[in-house]
mmCIF file of C-alpha atoms and ligand atoms in Angstrom:
data_model
loop_
_atom_site.group_PDB
_atom_site.id
_atom_site.type_symbol
_atom_site.label_atom_id
_atom_site.label_comp_id
_atom_site.label_asym_id
_atom_site.label_seq_id
_atom_site.Cartn_x
_atom_site.Cartn_y
_atom_site.Cartn_z
ATOM 1 C CA UNK A 4 0.000 0.000 0.000
ATOM 2 C CA UNK A 5 1.401 3.421 -0.862
ATOM 3 C CA UNK A 6 0.200 6.871 0.055
ATOM 4 C CA UNK A 7 -3.084 7.768 -1.566
ATOM 5 C CA UNK A 8 -5.811 10.323 -1.070
ATOM 6 C CA UNK A 9 -7.965 7.600 0.484
ATOM 7 C CA UNK A 10 -5.697 7.554 3.523
ATOM 8 C CA UNK A 11 -6.874 8.964 6.828
ATOM 9 C CA UNK A 12 -5.453 12.456 7.186
ATOM 10 C CA UNK A 13 -3.481 11.926 10.411
ATOM 11 C CA UNK A 14 -1.239 9.168 9.019
ATOM 12 C CA UNK A 15 2.365 10.009 9.882
ATOM 13 C CA UNK A 16 4.570 8.682 7.103
ATOM 14 C CA UNK A 17 7.753 10.186 8.500
ATOM 15 C CA UNK A 18 8.051 7.442 11.127
ATOM 16 C CA UNK A 19 7.269 3.730 11.130
ATOM 17 C CA UNK A 20 4.061 2.821 12.974
ATOM 18 C CA UNK A 21 3.836 -0.162 15.334
ATOM 19 C CA UNK A 22 0.517 -1.272 13.803
ATOM 20 C CA UNK A 23 1.888 -1.170 10.242
ATOM 21 C CA UNK A 24 5.171 -2.916 11.186
ATOM 22 C CA UNK A 25 3.084 -5.608 12.869
ATOM 23 C CA UNK A 26 0.859 -5.878 9.796
ATOM 24 C CA UNK A 27 3.947 -6.413 7.629
ATOM 25 C CA UNK A 28 5.187 -9.220 9.889
ATOM 26 C CA UNK A 29 1.813 -10.935 9.674
ATOM 27 C CA UNK A 30 1.879 -10.773 5.865
ATOM 28 C CA UNK A 31 -0.629 -7.919 5.525
ATOM 29 C CA UNK A 32 -0.747 -5.215 2.853
ATOM 30 C CA UNK A 33 -1.326 -2.150 5.028
ATOM 31 C CA UNK A 34 2.219 -0.915 5.428
ATOM 32 C CA UNK A 35 4.624 1.544 3.832
ATOM 33 C CA UNK A 36 8.276 1.489 2.804
ATOM 34 C CA UNK A 37 9.313 3.150 6.076
ATOM 35 C CA UNK A 38 7.547 0.380 8.034
ATOM 36 C CA UNK A 39 9.000 -2.397 5.870
ATOM 37 C CA UNK A 40 12.538 -1.052 6.310
ATOM 38 C CA UNK A 41 12.226 -1.136 10.093
ATOM 39 C CA UNK A 42 10.546 -4.563 10.001
ATOM 40 C CA UNK A 43 13.369 -5.989 7.846
ATOM 41 C CA UNK A 44 15.974 -4.532 10.161
ATOM 42 C CA UNK A 45 14.287 -6.031 13.216
ATOM 43 C CA UNK A 46 13.779 -9.357 11.386
ATOM 44 C CA UNK A 47 17.477 -9.517 10.456
ATOM 45 C CA UNK A 48 18.373 -9.173 14.135
ATOM 46 C CA UNK A 49 15.720 -11.566 15.409
ATOM 47 C CA UNK A 50 14.621 -14.185 12.903
ATOM 48 C CA UNK A 51 12.113 -15.349 15.553
ATOM 49 C CA UNK A 52 10.069 -12.206 15.546
ATOM 50 C CA UNK A 53 7.520 -13.103 12.868
ATOM 51 C CA UNK A 54 6.917 -16.330 14.801
ATOM 52 C CA UNK A 55 6.492 -14.280 17.967
ATOM 53 C CA UNK A 56 3.788 -12.178 16.363
ATOM 54 C CA UNK A 57 2.000 -15.239 15.023
ATOM 55 C CA UNK A 58 2.241 -16.845 18.490
ATOM 56 C CA UNK A 59 0.629 -13.676 19.877
ATOM 57 C CA UNK A 60 -2.289 -13.939 17.453
ATOM 58 C CA UNK A 61 -2.647 -17.651 18.253
ATOM 59 C CA UNK A 62 -2.763 -16.905 22.003
ATOM 60 C CA UNK A 63 -5.429 -14.256 21.427
ATOM 61 C CA UNK A 64 -7.521 -16.637 19.288
ATOM 62 C CA UNK A 65 -7.351 -19.391 21.911
ATOM 63 C CA UNK A 66 -8.269 -16.976 24.715
ATOM 64 C CA UNK A 67 -11.227 -15.478 22.811
ATOM 65 C CA UNK A 68 -12.516 -18.931 21.834
ATOM 66 C CA UNK A 69 -12.248 -20.054 25.458
ATOM 67 C CA UNK A 70 -14.080 -16.990 26.804
ATOM 68 C CA UNK A 71 -16.821 -17.334 24.181
ATOM 69 C CA UNK A 72 -17.276 -20.982 25.168
ATOM 70 C CA UNK A 73 -17.488 -19.782 28.807
ATOM 71 C CA UNK A 74 -20.415 -17.571 27.781
ATOM 72 C CA UNK A 75 -18.814 -14.170 27.165
ATOM 73 C CA UNK A 76 -20.701 -12.526 24.315
ATOM 74 C CA UNK A 77 -19.250 -8.991 24.363
ATOM 75 C CA UNK A 78 -15.641 -7.968 23.888
ATOM 76 C CA UNK A 79 -13.622 -4.779 24.064
ATOM 77 C CA UNK A 80 -10.448 -5.325 22.018
ATOM 78 C CA UNK A 81 -8.020 -2.523 22.886
ATOM 79 C CA UNK A 82 -4.970 -2.148 20.629
ATOM 80 C CA UNK A 83 -6.771 -4.355 18.120
ATOM 81 C CA UNK A 84 -4.397 -3.583 15.245
ATOM 82 C CA UNK A 85 -4.869 -3.783 11.505
ATOM 83 C CA UNK A 86 -7.418 -6.493 10.717
ATOM 84 C CA UNK A 87 -5.808 -9.746 9.738
ATOM 85 C CA UNK A 88 -6.820 -13.384 9.499
ATOM 86 C CA UNK A 89 -8.552 -14.715 12.617
ATOM 87 C CA UNK A 90 -9.881 -11.429 13.965
ATOM 88 C CA UNK A 91 -11.632 -11.442 17.304
ATOM 89 C CA UNK A 92 -15.132 -11.128 15.765
ATOM 90 C CA UNK A 93 -14.416 -14.049 13.420
ATOM 91 C CA UNK A 94 -13.301 -16.288 16.285
ATOM 92 C CA UNK A 95 -16.085 -15.256 18.681
ATOM 93 C CA UNK A 96 -18.923 -15.138 16.123
ATOM 94 C CA UNK A 97 -17.951 -18.589 14.753
ATOM 95 C CA UNK A 98 -18.864 -19.927 18.211
ATOM 96 C CA UNK A 99 -21.651 -17.443 19.054
ATOM 97 C CA UNK A 100 -22.996 -15.480 16.059
ATOM 98 C CA UNK A 101 -24.569 -12.993 18.520
ATOM 99 C CA UNK A 102 -21.179 -12.000 19.977
ATOM 100 C CA UNK A 103 -20.434 -8.255 19.834
ATOM 101 C CA UNK A 104 -17.009 -6.672 19.573
ATOM 102 C CA UNK A 105 -15.809 -3.103 19.920
ATOM 103 C CA UNK A 106 -12.345 -2.651 18.417
ATOM 104 C CA UNK A 107 -10.137 0.171 19.730
ATOM 105 C CA UNK A 108 -6.806 1.359 18.351
ATOM 106 C CA UNK A 109 -4.799 4.566 18.401
ATOM 107 C CA UNK A 110 -3.510 4.090 14.853
ATOM 108 C CA UNK A 111 -5.516 5.804 12.086
ATOM 109 C CA UNK A 112 -4.582 3.160 9.491
ATOM 110 C CA UNK A 113 -5.729 0.352 11.795
ATOM 111 C CA UNK A 114 -8.978 2.232 12.504
ATOM 112 C CA UNK A 115 -9.704 3.045 8.842
ATOM 113 C CA UNK A 116 -9.117 -0.524 7.682
ATOM 114 C CA UNK A 117 -11.081 -1.981 10.557
ATOM 115 C CA UNK A 118 -14.023 0.269 9.660
ATOM 116 C CA UNK A 119 -13.888 -0.725 5.999
ATOM 117 C CA UNK A 120 -13.826 -4.476 6.605
ATOM 118 C CA UNK A 121 -16.478 -4.319 9.336
ATOM 119 C CA UNK A 122 -18.963 -2.157 7.443
ATOM 120 C CA UNK A 123 -21.353 -5.080 6.963
ATOM 121 C CA UNK A 124 -21.019 -6.540 10.454
ATOM 122 C CA UNK A 125 -23.644 -4.843 12.657
ATOM 123 C CA UNK A 126 -22.313 -6.500 15.815
ATOM 124 C CA UNK A 127 -18.958 -4.729 15.613
ATOM 125 C CA UNK A 128 -17.785 -1.134 15.991
ATOM 126 C CA UNK A 129 -14.420 0.639 15.816
ATOM 127 C CA UNK A 130 -13.235 3.434 18.095
ATOM 128 C CA UNK A 131 -10.051 5.458 17.694
ATOM 129 C CA UNK A 132 -8.636 5.963 21.169
ATOM 130 C CA UNK A 133 -5.556 5.747 23.343
ATOM 131 C CA UNK A 134 -5.374 2.954 25.923
ATOM 132 C CA UNK A 135 -3.950 5.593 28.288
ATOM 133 C CA UNK A 136 -7.423 7.160 28.383
ATOM 134 C CA UNK A 137 -9.508 4.205 29.582
ATOM 135 C CA UNK A 138 -12.426 6.356 30.781
ATOM 136 C CA UNK A 139 -12.856 7.719 27.233
ATOM 137 C CA UNK A 140 -12.704 4.178 25.811
ATOM 138 C CA UNK A 141 -15.433 2.970 28.176
ATOM 139 C CA UNK A 142 -17.612 6.007 27.371
ATOM 140 C CA UNK A 143 -17.183 5.501 23.603
ATOM 141 C CA UNK A 144 -17.830 1.762 23.883
ATOM 142 C CA UNK A 145 -21.076 2.534 25.746
ATOM 143 C CA UNK A 146 -22.116 4.918 22.968
ATOM 144 C CA UNK A 147 -21.859 2.145 20.366
ATOM 145 C CA UNK A 148 -24.711 0.357 22.176
ATOM 146 C CA UNK A 149 -22.864 -2.941 21.621
ATOM 147 C CA UNK A 150 -21.421 -3.388 25.116
ATOM 148 C CA UNK A 151 -23.584 -3.559 28.226
ATOM 149 C CA UNK A 152 -21.239 -2.835 31.113
ATOM 150 C CA UNK A 153 -23.693 -4.240 33.666
ATOM 151 C CA UNK A 154 -22.903 -7.698 32.244
ATOM 152 C CA UNK A 155 -19.538 -9.530 31.944
ATOM 153 C CA UNK A 156 -17.236 -8.254 29.217
ATOM 154 C CA UNK A 157 -14.066 -9.756 27.767
ATOM 155 C CA UNK A 158 -11.456 -6.974 27.833
ATOM 156 C CA UNK A 159 -8.606 -7.825 25.466
ATOM 157 C CA UNK A 160 -5.208 -6.140 25.760
ATOM 158 C CA UNK A 161 -3.090 -8.220 23.419
ATOM 159 C CA UNK A 162 0.339 -6.811 22.712
ATOM 160 C CA UNK A 163 -0.595 -3.265 23.708
ATOM 161 C CA UNK A 164 0.207 -2.488 27.360
ATOM 162 C CA UNK A 165 3.940 -2.738 26.579
ATOM 163 C CA UNK A 166 3.417 0.444 24.528
ATOM 164 C CA UNK A 167 2.548 2.279 27.748
ATOM 165 C CA UNK A 168 5.722 3.544 29.466
ATOM 166 C CA UNK A 169 5.995 3.423 33.246
ATOM 167 C CA UNK A 170 5.752 7.231 33.299
ATOM 168 C CA UNK A 171 2.194 6.945 31.965
ATOM 169 C CA UNK A 172 1.195 4.766 34.908
ATOM 170 C CA UNK A 173 -0.062 1.541 33.310
ATOM 171 C CA UNK A 174 -1.158 0.313 36.774
ATOM 172 C CA UNK A 175 -3.666 3.157 36.980
ATOM 173 C CA UNK A 176 -5.163 2.560 33.550
ATOM 174 C CA UNK A 177 -5.505 -1.159 34.311
ATOM 175 C CA UNK A 178 -7.268 -0.322 37.577
ATOM 176 C CA UNK A 179 -9.731 1.946 35.740
ATOM 177 C CA UNK A 180 -10.527 -0.827 33.246
ATOM 178 C CA UNK A 181 -10.906 -3.455 35.985
ATOM 179 C CA UNK A 182 -13.256 -1.188 37.950
ATOM 180 C CA UNK A 183 -15.388 -0.322 34.907
ATOM 181 C CA UNK A 184 -16.535 -3.870 34.181
ATOM 182 C CA UNK A 185 -19.007 -6.157 35.918
ATOM 183 C CA UNK A 186 -18.056 -9.111 38.149
ATOM 184 C CA UNK A 187 -17.538 -12.209 35.992
ATOM 185 C CA UNK A 188 -15.721 -10.139 33.342
ATOM 186 C CA UNK A 189 -12.416 -11.359 31.941
ATOM 187 C CA UNK A 190 -9.133 -9.674 31.131
ATOM 188 C CA UNK A 191 -6.822 -11.103 28.469
ATOM 189 C CA UNK A 192 -3.276 -9.721 28.458
ATOM 190 C CA UNK A 193 -0.210 -10.526 26.403
ATOM 191 C CA UNK A 194 2.893 -8.476 27.057
ATOM 192 C CA UNK A 195 6.542 -8.518 25.935
ATOM 193 C CA UNK A 196 9.173 -9.371 28.496
ATOM 194 C CA UNK A 197 12.908 -9.191 29.065
ATOM 195 C CA UNK A 198 12.842 -12.360 31.156
ATOM 196 C CA UNK A 199 14.630 -15.370 29.632
ATOM 197 C CA UNK A 200 15.529 -13.370 26.482
ATOM 198 C CA UNK A 201 18.759 -13.470 24.465
ATOM 199 C CA UNK A 202 20.568 -10.139 24.108
ATOM 200 C CA UNK A 203 19.782 -9.827 20.357
ATOM 201 C CA UNK A 204 16.067 -9.882 21.121
ATOM 202 C CA UNK A 205 16.524 -7.113 23.670
ATOM 203 C CA UNK A 206 18.537 -5.071 21.150
ATOM 204 C CA UNK A 207 15.828 -5.475 18.518
ATOM 205 C CA UNK A 208 13.200 -4.267 20.974
ATOM 206 C CA UNK A 209 15.188 -1.044 21.314
ATOM 207 C CA UNK A 210 14.526 -0.383 17.631
ATOM 208 C CA UNK A 211 10.875 0.076 18.533
ATOM 209 C CA UNK A 212 11.982 3.463 19.831
ATOM 210 C CA UNK A 213 11.826 4.603 16.198
ATOM 211 C CA UNK A 214 8.088 4.107 16.036
ATOM 212 C CA UNK A 215 5.741 6.564 17.658
ATOM 213 C CA UNK A 216 5.184 3.914 20.314
ATOM 214 C CA UNK A 217 8.245 2.537 22.073
ATOM 215 C CA UNK A 218 8.022 -0.815 23.863
ATOM 216 C CA UNK A 219 8.570 -1.244 27.614
ATOM 217 C CA UNK A 220 9.518 -4.823 28.449
ATOM 218 C CA UNK A 221 8.224 -6.027 31.810
ATOM 219 C CA UNK A 222 8.691 -8.932 34.207
ATOM 220 C CA UNK A 223 6.208 -11.738 34.764
ATOM 221 C CA UNK A 224 5.470 -10.262 38.197
ATOM 222 C CA UNK A 225 4.645 -6.853 36.661
ATOM 223 C CA UNK A 226 2.359 -8.438 34.035
ATOM 224 C CA UNK A 227 0.651 -10.521 36.730
ATOM 225 C CA UNK A 228 0.079 -7.357 38.782
ATOM 226 C CA UNK A 229 -2.013 -5.905 35.912
ATOM 227 C CA UNK A 230 -4.705 -8.450 36.826
ATOM 228 C CA UNK A 231 -5.025 -6.932 40.333
ATOM 229 C CA UNK A 232 -7.012 -9.244 42.623
ATOM 230 C CA UNK A 233 -8.691 -11.094 39.754
ATOM 231 C CA UNK A 234 -8.549 -14.913 39.651
ATOM 232 C CA UNK A 235 -6.103 -16.170 37.019
ATOM 233 C CA UNK A 236 -7.400 -18.974 34.832
ATOM 234 C CA UNK A 237 -5.087 -21.990 34.656
ATOM 235 C CA UNK A 238 -2.212 -22.097 33.810
ATOM 236 C CA UNK A 239 -1.737 -18.497 35.001
ATOM 237 C CA UNK A 240 0.631 -15.995 33.366
ATOM 238 C CA UNK A 241 2.931 -18.067 31.139
ATOM 239 C CA UNK A 242 4.969 -17.800 27.945
ATOM 240 C CA UNK A 243 2.249 -17.438 25.304
ATOM 241 C CA UNK A 244 2.384 -20.878 23.618
ATOM 242 C CA UNK A 245 1.903 -22.528 27.018
ATOM 243 C CA UNK A 246 -1.496 -20.911 27.571
ATOM 244 C CA UNK A 247 -3.963 -23.733 26.829
ATOM 245 C CA UNK A 248 -2.385 -24.916 23.560
ATOM 246 C CA UNK A 249 -4.828 -26.539 21.138
ATOM 247 C CA UNK A 250 -2.419 -29.406 20.555
ATOM 248 C CA UNK A 251 1.015 -30.462 21.845
ATOM 249 C CA UNK A 252 2.378 -29.264 18.453
ATOM 250 C CA UNK A 253 1.538 -25.674 19.431
ATOM 251 C CA UNK A 254 4.080 -25.800 22.235
ATOM 252 C CA UNK A 255 7.508 -24.921 20.970
ATOM 253 C CA UNK A 256 10.658 -26.609 22.333
ATOM 254 C CA UNK A 257 11.542 -23.226 23.776
ATOM 255 C CA UNK A 258 8.351 -21.251 24.489
ATOM 256 C CA UNK A 259 10.409 -18.466 26.101
ATOM 257 C CA UNK A 260 11.837 -17.555 22.670
ATOM 258 C CA UNK A 261 8.567 -15.788 21.825
ATOM 259 C CA UNK A 262 9.437 -13.133 24.364
ATOM 260 C CA UNK A 263 5.993 -12.450 25.761
ATOM 261 C CA UNK A 264 3.746 -13.606 28.562
ATOM 262 C CA UNK A 265 0.033 -14.267 28.222
ATOM 263 C CA UNK A 266 -2.683 -14.721 30.796
ATOM 264 C CA UNK A 267 -6.417 -14.511 31.419
ATOM 265 C CA UNK A 268 -8.056 -13.314 34.635
ATOM 266 C CA UNK A 269 -11.658 -13.257 35.889
ATOM 267 C CA UNK A 270 -13.186 -10.550 38.063
ATOM 268 C CA UNK A 271 -14.482 -12.149 41.265
ATOM 269 C CA UNK A 272 -18.285 -12.313 41.610
HETATM 270 N N1 SAM B 372 -4.036 -6.861 19.514
HETATM 271 C C1 SAM B 372 -3.530 -7.239 18.194
HETATM 272 C C2 SAM B 372 -2.931 -8.612 18.262
HETATM 273 O O1 SAM B 372 -2.647 -9.086 19.361
HETATM 274 O O2 SAM B 372 -2.724 -9.232 17.238
HETATM 275 C C3 SAM B 372 -2.545 -6.213 17.649
HETATM 276 C C4 SAM B 372 -1.299 -6.012 18.471
HETATM 277 S S1 SAM B 372 -0.144 -4.842 17.768
HETATM 278 C C5 SAM B 372 1.365 -5.534 18.347
HETATM 279 C C6 SAM B 372 -0.302 -3.456 18.856
HETATM 280 C C7 SAM B 372 -1.394 -2.502 18.524
HETATM 281 O O3 SAM B 372 -1.520 -1.598 19.619
HETATM 282 C C8 SAM B 372 -1.124 -1.655 17.286
HETATM 283 O O4 SAM B 372 -2.223 -1.743 16.413
HETATM 284 C C9 SAM B 372 -0.952 -0.230 17.829
HETATM 285 O O5 SAM B 372 -1.470 0.761 16.961
HETATM 286 C C10 SAM B 372 -1.780 -0.307 19.097
HETATM 287 N N2 SAM B 372 -1.365 0.695 20.091
HETATM 288 C C11 SAM B 372 -0.114 1.080 20.438
HETATM 289 N N3 SAM B 372 -0.167 2.027 21.378
HETATM 290 C C12 SAM B 372 -1.476 2.249 21.653
HETATM 291 C C13 SAM B 372 -2.168 3.114 22.536
HETATM 292 N N4 SAM B 372 -1.508 3.953 23.340
HETATM 293 N N5 SAM B 372 -3.521 3.069 22.540
HETATM 294 C C14 SAM B 372 -4.201 2.229 21.735
HETATM 295 N N6 SAM B 372 -3.598 1.381 20.861
HETATM 296 C C15 SAM B 372 -2.255 1.388 20.826
#
């Protein structure tokens, strides 16, 4: 995809964008030369990274399928990204066609493409917002009429909280989200880590500083703390492939190489 007049006006083409770099790694078409250059540079340093991103999508798919089977029929997907194969609405609505999803992303390309592919899906909506403003996200999600906050909601934060630096107080924003939802709601988090990582992976993460959204790697303890006092579903916060794999083949010989933890928590009733 190259610059065209159809693009949303706020697209910044002077810097790579995390959403477009991610799209490139997943084989999507919604990226620009500046994104591809950064992606290739990161890929040359860490050949594992495309696998990491696919493992992240696979974790999200398994978590959404599990929550839908547990009866969750409304989702708030924050940092949803540029639509790609196996989107949350596809996974959830394949199990429950009535499931409703509000997608939220800060990136104008992600938002514009999400809107265009979801035009014909009345049980989805797209909001452009910053995860650092959770009160605004909740208010906008309410306005869509798709999420009833008096009932359990699946709040998805897949690969997004690591874009919130410590200075922006991620603990506070997580607390606001946890407080806004009804008992019986679930929180799905995946988050990059420095634990058990080779130095080249850590060096590649530093390149994210060139995007508008730099990554902050965190420990397992810090990721676990984002769930507050919620009950963690088995097996807890683990390297992503270890979270309820569909088959033993899903579990890599070295699940730590994916460089991110995943977990699902439930708000006590
Ligand atoms: N959740 C998807 C998944 O797991 O496949 C996409 C993850 S992608 C690595 C991260 C997404 O978070 C990007 O689309 C990026 O635009 C979005 N993002 C980064 N910072 C954000 C912020 N402050 N508020 C909302 N979204 C943000």
